Amino acid sequence: MPTESGVDRTRLAELAARERATFAAQRPRSAAAYQRSEHLFGRVPMTWMNKTAAGFPIYFQQASGNRITDVDGHDYLDFCLGDTGAMAGHSPAPVVEAVTRRLGELGGATTMLPTEDAAAVGAELARRFGIPYWSFALTATDANRWAIRLLRAVTGRPKILVNSYCYHGSVDESLIVVGPDGHGVSREGNVGAPVDVTRTSRVAEFNDLAGLERELAHGDVAAVLMEPALTNIGIVLPEPGYLAGVRELTRRHGTYLINDETHTFSAGPGGATAAWGLEPDVLTIGKSIAGGIPIGAYGLSAPLADEILGRTDLDLVDMGGVGGTLAGNPVSMAAARACLEQVLTEQAFAGMTATATAFATGIRKIIESHGLPWSVSRLGARVEYRFTDPAPRNGTESAAAADAELEDFLHTYLANRGVLLTPFHNMALMAPQTTTADVERHHEIFAEALAELTA
Ligand code: PMP
């Protein structure tokens, strides 16, 4: 009996069980490694690594470009790419060279002294995003946290507004969703919130300017923290006029605008900000810009930077709450410089976008040919399908279209045939090394999976 996702649940359950059994049988070494990890909290280096489609993680041995080999000797085409951290491909040669030189010949992983690479990275980020002043963190989460602190300080306002079902890292203020009665409530599963999230945050649906205006009218929002397109609950693209409306409303209500481009960087060499002519006050980014080496960065507009630096009461130098010893370290800076100057170039983005377009066109055709009510969205080099059609317009709609059993089946089916998608959703990201032949290989397997599902 087909359900909302358009698939027969009995058939799905049978196929999912078959694929899980195959997955386990083919990966004895991964299974054993998982068993041996009893001194890791949850058996994994980080608890989210238990988000696996088939019961235990694949332990990888080697990675290069868009390919991964696991400890059982299976090769994979990697469309996950470290959920964007490896958008430049795994271990791109210029980054390996720069990091090796920094650590070896030049020496110094951390010194409390700046290197000249940092200035070059700041200049390149300024050129790409049109935001003039940059500071560094080690993760996008911290870039967001520190941006939030600075904007609270300059506005004297207590709250941050985010979109329902956003993800900006483990940022306390962002774990809020629109509840059934239209008011903000803590996101389900929120771990150890310091205070009730409604005291620190407001929330509006993506693509809802009326809702945003209603919340901003309270006059207590320091900043709107948003992705120009939602990417962590499937891709939800902005409707025409929405982002211009957000900018107009934030200006009118004296609220700063932070664009989190950590994932939407896939839209082009200057992210969605450059691609769509956006004018945020602050831009945050991380993961991908150093070719997989830990980094986060936030950029500030000129008036904002001047205002903050002019505030003698804010301790930006010592223990005022913005900073980390390893932030801006020489290895991150060397890696980011090499990655931005030599790997994630304009030319690379043109290729990645073309490959992603082929990916989206192909899966759309396959989905249509099986008569499934699913939709496909693309954001530059990034493609995702959701089990609903038309594509969701906001986070709540997209969350409602989740189908964990179906998603796990597809991920397992693909992994068993040598393709990795991003856990947590059905996202495929193209690296500079991803070819149309790789895309076609994915499509062959995806078509087989849908044929079996709908048989
Ligand atoms: N912002 C966005 C939009 C993200 O998707 C993520 C992570 N997926 C983060 C911030 C946090 O990145 P990190 O986990 O590297 O701190």
Coordinates of C-alpha atoms and ligand atoms in Angstrom, one line a residue:
M1 CA 0.0 0.0 0.0
P2 CA 1.8 3.2 -1.1
T3 CA 2.0 5.9 1.5
E4 CA 2.9 9.6 1.4
S5 CA 6.4 9.0 0.1
G6 CA 4.8 6.9 -2.7
V7 CA 6.3 3.6 -1.7
D8 CA 4.8 0.3 -0.5
R9 CA 5.9 -0.1 3.2
T10 CA 5.9 -3.9 3.2
R11 CA 8.1 -4.0 0.1
L12 CA 10.4 -1.3 1.6
A13 CA 10.8 -3.2 4.9
E14 CA 11.7 -6.4 3.0
L15 CA 14.2 -4.6 0.8
A16 CA 15.7 -2.6 3.7
A17 CA 16.2 -5.8 5.7
R18 CA 17.9 -7.5 2.7
E19 CA 20.2 -4.5 2.2
R20 CA 21.1 -4.3 5.9
A21 CA 22.1 -7.9 5.9
T22 CA 24.3 -7.5 2.8
F23 CA 25.8 -4.4 4.3
A24 CA 26.8 -6.3 7.5
A25 CA 28.0 -9.4 5.7
Q26 CA 30.3 -7.4 3.4
R27 CA 31.9 -5.4 6.2
P28 CA 33.3 -7.7 8.9
R29 CA 36.2 -5.4 9.6
S30 CA 34.1 -2.3 10.0
A31 CA 31.8 -4.3 12.3
A32 CA 34.7 -5.5 14.3
A33 CA 36.2 -2.0 14.6
Y34 CA 32.8 -0.8 16.0
Q35 CA 32.7 -3.6 18.5
R36 CA 36.3 -2.8 19.6
S37 CA 35.4 0.8 20.3
E38 CA 33.9 0.2 23.7
H39 CA 35.9 3.1 25.3
L40 CA 34.4 5.6 23.0
F41 CA 31.2 7.3 24.2
G42 CA 28.6 5.6 22.0
R43 CA 31.4 3.6 20.4
V44 CA 32.2 6.5 18.0
P45 CA 34.6 9.4 18.1
M46 CA 31.6 11.8 18.0
T47 CA 28.1 10.7 18.9
W48 CA 26.6 11.9 15.6
M49 CA 28.7 9.2 13.8
N50 CA 26.0 6.8 15.0
K51 CA 23.8 8.3 12.4
T52 CA 24.3 5.3 10.1
A53 CA 21.8 3.8 7.7
A54 CA 22.7 0.2 8.4
G55 CA 23.5 -0.2 12.1
F56 CA 27.2 0.6 12.3
P57 CA 29.6 3.0 10.6
I58 CA 31.8 2.3 7.6
Y59 CA 35.4 2.7 8.8
F60 CA 37.5 4.3 6.1
Q61 CA 41.1 3.6 5.3
Q62 CA 41.9 6.0 2.5
A63 CA 40.4 9.0 0.8
S64 CA 41.5 10.9 -2.3
G65 CA 39.5 13.4 -4.4
N66 CA 35.9 12.1 -4.5
R67 CA 36.9 8.5 -3.7
I68 CA 37.0 6.6 -0.4
T69 CA 38.2 3.0 0.4
D70 CA 37.0 1.3 3.5
V71 CA 38.8 -1.1 5.8
D72 CA 37.1 -4.0 4.1
G73 CA 38.5 -3.0 0.8
H74 CA 35.3 -1.5 -0.8
D75 CA 35.7 1.6 -3.0
Y76 CA 33.1 4.3 -2.9
L77 CA 32.2 7.4 -5.0
D78 CA 31.8 10.0 -2.2
F79 CA 28.9 12.4 -2.7
C80 CA 28.9 13.1 1.0
L81 CA 32.3 14.9 1.1
G82 CA 32.3 15.3 4.8
D83 CA 29.0 17.1 4.7
T84 CA 30.8 19.9 2.8
G85 CA 34.1 19.8 4.8
A86 CA 35.7 18.0 1.9
M87 CA 34.0 20.0 -0.9
A88 CA 37.4 20.6 -2.3
G89 CA 37.8 16.8 -2.6
H90 CA 39.8 14.7 -0.1
S91 CA 43.4 15.9 0.4
P92 CA 43.7 18.2 -2.6
A93 CA 47.4 18.4 -3.6
P94 CA 47.9 22.2 -3.0
V95 CA 46.4 21.9 0.5
V96 CA 48.6 18.8 1.3
E97 CA 51.6 20.7 0.1
A98 CA 50.9 23.9 2.0
V99 CA 50.1 22.0 5.3
T100 CA 53.1 19.7 4.9
R101 CA 55.4 22.7 4.3
R102 CA 53.9 24.6 7.2
L103 CA 54.3 21.7 9.6
G104 CA 57.6 20.4 8.3
E105 CA 59.9 22.8 6.6
L106 CA 58.6 26.0 8.2
G107 CA 57.4 24.4 11.4
G108 CA 54.9 25.7 14.0
A109 CA 51.4 24.3 14.3
T110 CA 50.5 26.9 17.0
T111 CA 52.6 29.8 18.3
M112 CA 50.3 32.8 19.3
L113 CA 51.9 34.7 16.4
P114 CA 50.1 35.6 13.1
T115 CA 51.4 34.3 9.7
E116 CA 51.3 36.2 6.5
D117 CA 48.9 33.5 5.1
A118 CA 46.1 34.9 7.3
A119 CA 46.1 38.3 5.6
A120 CA 46.0 36.6 2.2
V121 CA 43.0 34.5 3.3
G122 CA 41.2 37.6 4.7
A123 CA 41.8 39.5 1.4
E124 CA 40.5 36.6 -0.6
L125 CA 37.4 36.1 1.5
A126 CA 36.8 39.9 1.3
R127 CA 37.1 39.8 -2.5
R128 CA 34.7 36.8 -2.8
F129 CA 32.0 37.8 -0.4
G130 CA 32.3 41.6 -0.5
I131 CA 32.7 41.7 3.3
P132 CA 35.8 43.6 4.2
Y133 CA 37.0 42.4 7.7
W134 CA 37.6 38.8 8.8
S135 CA 38.4 36.9 11.9
F136 CA 38.9 33.2 12.4
A137 CA 37.6 30.3 14.5
L138 CA 38.1 26.6 14.3
T139 CA 34.6 25.6 13.4
A140 CA 31.5 27.3 11.8
T141 CA 29.7 26.8 15.1
D142 CA 32.2 29.0 16.9
A143 CA 32.2 31.6 14.1
N144 CA 28.4 31.8 14.6
R145 CA 28.7 31.9 18.4
W146 CA 31.2 34.8 18.3
A147 CA 29.3 36.7 15.7
I148 CA 26.2 36.4 17.9
R149 CA 28.2 37.8 20.9
L150 CA 29.5 40.7 19.0
L151 CA 26.0 41.6 17.7
R152 CA 24.5 41.3 21.1
A153 CA 27.2 43.7 22.4
V154 CA 26.7 46.4 19.8
T155 CA 22.9 46.3 19.8
G156 CA 22.4 45.7 23.6
R157 CA 19.5 43.4 22.5
P158 CA 19.2 40.0 24.0
K159 CA 17.7 37.8 21.2
I160 CA 18.7 36.1 18.1
L161 CA 16.2 35.1 15.4
V162 CA 16.6 31.9 13.3
N163 CA 14.5 30.0 10.9
S164 CA 12.5 26.9 12.0
Y165 CA 14.5 23.7 11.5
C166 CA 17.7 25.6 10.7
Y167 CA 21.1 24.2 11.7
H168 CA 24.0 26.5 12.5
G169 CA 26.1 24.0 14.6
S170 CA 25.6 23.5 18.3
V171 CA 24.7 27.1 18.9
D172 CA 22.4 27.4 21.9
E173 CA 20.3 30.2 20.5
S174 CA 19.5 28.2 17.3
L175 CA 17.8 25.2 18.8
I176 CA 14.3 26.6 18.5
V177 CA 11.4 25.7 16.1
V178 CA 8.0 27.0 15.4
G179 CA 5.6 25.0 17.6
P180 CA 2.1 23.8 16.7
D181 CA 0.6 27.0 18.0
G182 CA 2.9 29.2 15.9
H183 CA 5.1 30.2 18.9
G184 CA 8.8 29.2 19.3
V185 CA 9.6 26.1 21.3
S186 CA 12.8 24.2 22.1
R187 CA 13.8 21.9 19.4
E188 CA 13.1 18.2 20.3
G189 CA 16.1 16.6 21.9
N190 CA 17.9 19.9 22.8
V191 CA 20.7 18.7 25.2
G192 CA 21.2 20.7 28.4
A193 CA 20.0 24.1 27.2
P194 CA 21.5 26.8 29.6
V195 CA 18.1 28.6 29.8
D196 CA 14.8 28.1 28.0
V197 CA 15.6 28.9 24.3
T198 CA 12.6 31.3 24.1
R199 CA 14.5 33.6 26.5
T200 CA 17.4 33.9 24.0
S201 CA 15.7 33.4 20.6
R202 CA 12.9 34.1 18.3
V203 CA 12.0 32.0 15.3
A204 CA 10.2 32.4 12.0
E205 CA 9.6 30.1 9.1
F206 CA 11.9 30.4 6.1
N207 CA 10.1 32.2 3.2
D208 CA 7.7 33.9 5.7
L209 CA 8.2 37.6 5.7
A210 CA 5.0 38.3 7.7
G211 CA 6.2 36.0 10.4
L212 CA 9.6 37.6 10.4
E213 CA 8.1 41.0 10.7
R214 CA 5.9 40.0 13.6
E215 CA 8.9 38.7 15.5
L216 CA 11.2 41.6 14.7
A217 CA 8.5 44.1 15.8
H218 CA 9.3 43.2 19.4
G219 CA 12.4 45.3 19.0
D220 CA 14.6 42.8 21.0
V221 CA 16.4 41.0 18.2
A222 CA 20.1 41.7 17.9
A223 CA 20.5 39.6 14.7
V224 CA 18.9 37.3 12.3
L225 CA 21.1 34.3 11.8
M226 CA 20.2 32.5 8.6
E227 CA 21.3 30.4 5.7
P228 CA 20.3 32.1 2.4
A229 CA 18.8 28.7 1.5
L230 CA 18.1 26.1 4.2
T231 CA 20.4 23.1 3.6
N232 CA 20.1 21.0 6.7
I233 CA 16.5 19.9 6.4
G234 CA 16.8 19.2 2.7
I235 CA 17.5 22.2 0.5
V236 CA 14.8 24.8 0.8
L237 CA 15.3 27.6 -1.7
P238 CA 14.3 31.2 -1.2
E239 CA 11.2 32.3 -3.1
P240 CA 11.6 35.4 -5.3
G241 CA 11.8 38.6 -3.2
Y242 CA 12.2 36.7 0.2
L243 CA 15.9 37.5 0.8
A244 CA 15.4 41.2 -0.3
G245 CA 12.5 41.3 2.1
V246 CA 14.6 39.9 5.0
R247 CA 17.2 42.6 4.3
E248 CA 14.6 45.4 4.2
L249 CA 12.9 44.2 7.4
T250 CA 16.1 43.7 9.4
R251 CA 17.3 47.2 8.4
R252 CA 13.9 48.7 9.3
H253 CA 14.0 47.0 12.8
G254 CA 17.6 47.8 13.6
T255 CA 18.5 44.1 13.5
Y256 CA 21.8 42.9 12.0
L257 CA 21.8 40.1 9.4
I258 CA 24.2 37.2 9.6
N259 CA 24.4 34.9 6.5
D260 CA 25.7 31.5 7.4
E261 CA 27.4 30.3 4.2
T262 CA 28.9 27.2 5.6
H263 CA 26.8 25.0 3.2
T264 CA 25.4 27.6 0.8
F265 CA 29.0 28.2 -0.3
S266 CA 28.1 25.5 -2.9
A267 CA 26.2 28.3 -4.7
G268 CA 29.4 29.7 -6.2
P269 CA 32.9 31.0 -5.4
G270 CA 31.4 33.8 -3.3
G271 CA 28.5 31.7 -2.0
A272 CA 24.9 32.7 -2.2
T273 CA 25.9 36.2 -1.1
A274 CA 27.8 36.9 -4.3
A275 CA 25.6 34.7 -6.5
W276 CA 22.4 36.5 -5.5
G277 CA 23.8 40.0 -4.7
L278 CA 23.0 39.8 -0.9
E279 CA 24.2 42.4 1.6
P280 CA 24.6 40.8 5.0
D281 CA 26.3 42.7 7.9
V282 CA 28.1 39.5 9.0
L283 CA 29.0 36.4 7.0
T284 CA 30.0 33.1 8.7
I285 CA 31.6 30.1 7.1
G286 CA 33.7 27.1 8.0
K287 CA 34.4 23.5 7.0
S288 CA 35.2 23.6 3.3
I289 CA 37.4 26.7 2.9
A290 CA 40.6 25.0 4.3
G291 CA 40.2 21.8 2.3
G292 CA 39.1 19.8 5.3
I293 CA 41.6 21.3 7.9
P294 CA 39.6 22.7 10.8
I295 CA 38.6 26.4 10.3
G296 CA 35.8 28.8 10.8
A297 CA 35.6 32.4 9.8
Y298 CA 33.4 35.4 10.2
G299 CA 33.4 38.6 8.2
L300 CA 32.1 42.0 9.3
S301 CA 30.9 45.0 7.4
A302 CA 33.0 48.2 7.7
P303 CA 30.6 50.2 9.9
L304 CA 30.1 47.2 12.2
A305 CA 33.8 46.5 12.5
D306 CA 34.5 50.2 13.2
E307 CA 31.8 50.3 15.8
I308 CA 33.0 47.2 17.6
L309 CA 36.6 48.1 17.6
G310 CA 35.6 51.6 18.9
R311 CA 34.0 50.1 22.0
T312 CA 36.6 50.3 24.8
D313 CA 34.3 48.4 27.2
L314 CA 34.5 45.2 25.1
D315 CA 37.3 42.9 25.9
L316 CA 38.2 41.5 22.5
V317 CA 41.7 40.7 23.4
D318 CA 41.6 38.6 26.5
M319 CA 38.8 36.8 28.2
G320 CA 35.7 38.7 27.0
G321 CA 34.2 35.5 25.4
V322 CA 35.3 35.9 21.8
G323 CA 38.3 33.8 20.9
G324 CA 40.2 30.5 21.1
T325 CA 43.9 29.7 21.4
L326 CA 44.0 27.7 18.2
A327 CA 41.8 30.0 16.2
G328 CA 43.7 31.5 13.3
N329 CA 46.5 28.9 13.7
P330 CA 49.2 28.7 11.0
V331 CA 48.0 25.3 9.7
S332 CA 44.4 26.4 9.1
M333 CA 45.7 29.6 7.4
A334 CA 48.1 27.8 5.1
A335 CA 45.4 25.3 4.2
A336 CA 42.8 28.0 3.6
R337 CA 45.1 30.0 1.4
A338 CA 46.0 27.0 -0.8
C339 CA 42.4 25.8 -0.9
L340 CA 40.9 29.2 -1.9
E341 CA 43.7 30.2 -4.3
Q342 CA 44.3 26.9 -6.0
V343 CA 41.4 24.4 -5.5
L344 CA 38.0 26.0 -4.9
T345 CA 38.5 28.4 -7.8
E346 CA 35.9 30.0 -10.0
Q347 CA 36.8 27.4 -12.7
A348 CA 36.3 24.6 -10.2
F349 CA 32.9 26.0 -9.2
A350 CA 31.8 26.1 -12.9
G351 CA 32.7 22.4 -13.3
M352 CA 31.1 21.4 -10.0
T353 CA 27.9 23.3 -10.9
A354 CA 27.7 21.6 -14.3
T355 CA 28.2 18.2 -12.7
A356 CA 25.5 19.0 -10.1
T357 CA 23.1 20.1 -12.9
A358 CA 23.6 16.7 -14.6
F359 CA 23.0 15.0 -11.3
A360 CA 19.7 16.9 -10.6
T361 CA 18.4 16.4 -14.2
G362 CA 19.2 12.7 -14.1
I363 CA 17.5 12.0 -10.7
R364 CA 14.5 14.1 -11.6
K365 CA 14.0 11.9 -14.7
I366 CA 14.4 8.6 -12.8
I367 CA 12.0 9.8 -10.0
E368 CA 9.4 10.9 -12.7
S369 CA 9.7 7.6 -14.6
H370 CA 8.8 5.7 -11.5
G371 CA 5.9 8.1 -10.8
L372 CA 7.1 8.9 -7.3
P373 CA 5.9 12.1 -5.6
W374 CA 9.4 13.4 -4.8
S375 CA 11.1 16.7 -5.6
V376 CA 14.7 17.6 -6.4
S377 CA 16.4 20.9 -5.4
R378 CA 19.8 22.1 -6.4
L379 CA 22.0 24.9 -5.0
G380 CA 25.1 25.2 -7.2
A381 CA 27.2 22.1 -6.6
R382 CA 24.7 20.6 -4.1
V383 CA 21.6 18.5 -4.9
E384 CA 19.0 16.9 -2.7
Y385 CA 15.7 15.1 -3.1
R386 CA 12.8 15.1 -0.7
F387 CA 10.0 12.6 -0.4
T388 CA 7.3 15.2 -1.3
D389 CA 6.3 17.2 -4.3
P390 CA 6.3 20.2 -4.8
A391 CA 9.5 21.0 -2.9
P392 CA 8.9 22.2 0.6
R393 CA 8.8 26.0 1.1
N394 CA 10.0 26.0 4.7
G395 CA 11.7 23.9 7.4
T396 CA 8.5 22.6 9.0
E397 CA 7.1 21.4 5.7
S398 CA 10.5 19.8 4.9
A399 CA 10.7 18.1 8.3
A400 CA 7.3 16.7 7.8
A401 CA 8.4 15.0 4.6
A402 CA 11.2 13.0 6.3
D403 CA 11.0 9.3 5.9
A404 CA 13.8 7.7 7.9
E405 CA 13.1 4.1 6.8
L406 CA 13.1 5.1 3.1
E407 CA 16.2 7.3 3.5
D408 CA 18.1 4.5 5.3
F409 CA 17.2 2.0 2.6
L410 CA 18.4 4.3 -0.2
H411 CA 21.7 5.1 1.7
T412 CA 22.3 1.4 2.4
Y413 CA 21.4 0.3 -1.2
L414 CA 23.8 2.9 -2.6
A415 CA 26.6 2.1 -0.1
N416 CA 26.4 -1.6 -0.9
R417 CA 27.0 -0.7 -4.6
G418 CA 29.8 1.8 -3.9
V419 CA 28.2 5.2 -3.5
L420 CA 28.1 7.4 -0.4
L421 CA 25.4 10.0 0.2
T422 CA 25.4 12.4 3.2
P423 CA 23.9 10.9 6.3
F424 CA 21.0 12.9 7.8
H425 CA 19.5 13.6 4.4
N426 CA 19.7 12.7 0.7
M427 CA 22.3 15.3 -0.2
A428 CA 24.9 14.8 -2.9
L429 CA 27.7 17.3 -3.3
M430 CA 30.1 17.6 -6.2
A431 CA 33.8 18.0 -5.7
P432 CA 36.1 19.4 -8.4
Q433 CA 37.1 15.8 -9.1
T434 CA 33.5 14.4 -9.5
T435 CA 32.9 13.5 -13.1
T436 CA 29.8 13.0 -15.2
A437 CA 30.7 9.2 -15.3
D438 CA 30.5 9.2 -11.5
V439 CA 27.1 10.9 -11.7
E440 CA 25.9 8.3 -14.2
R441 CA 27.1 5.5 -12.0
H442 CA 25.1 6.9 -9.1
H443 CA 22.1 7.2 -11.4
E444 CA 22.3 3.5 -12.6
I445 CA 22.2 2.4 -9.0
F446 CA 19.5 4.9 -8.0
A447 CA 17.3 3.7 -10.9
E448 CA 17.8 0.1 -9.8
A449 CA 16.8 0.9 -6.3
L450 CA 13.6 2.7 -7.4
A451 CA 12.8 -0.1 -9.8
E452 CA 13.0 -2.6 -7.0
L453 CA 11.0 -0.4 -4.7
T454 CA 8.2 0.2 -7.1
A455 CA 8.2 -3.3 -8.7
Ligands
PMP1 N1 26.4 26.3 9.9 C1 25.8 25.4 9.0 C2 24.9 26.0 8.0 C3 26.0 24.1 9.1 O1 25.4 23.2 8.2 C4 26.9 23.6 10.0 C5 27.2 22.1 10.2 N2 26.6 21.2 9.4 C6 27.5 24.5 10.9 C7 27.2 25.8 10.8 C8 28.4 24.0 12.0 O2 29.6 23.5 11.4 P1 30.6 22.8 12.4 O3 29.9 21.6 12.9 O4 31.8 22.5 11.5 O5 30.9 23.7 13.5

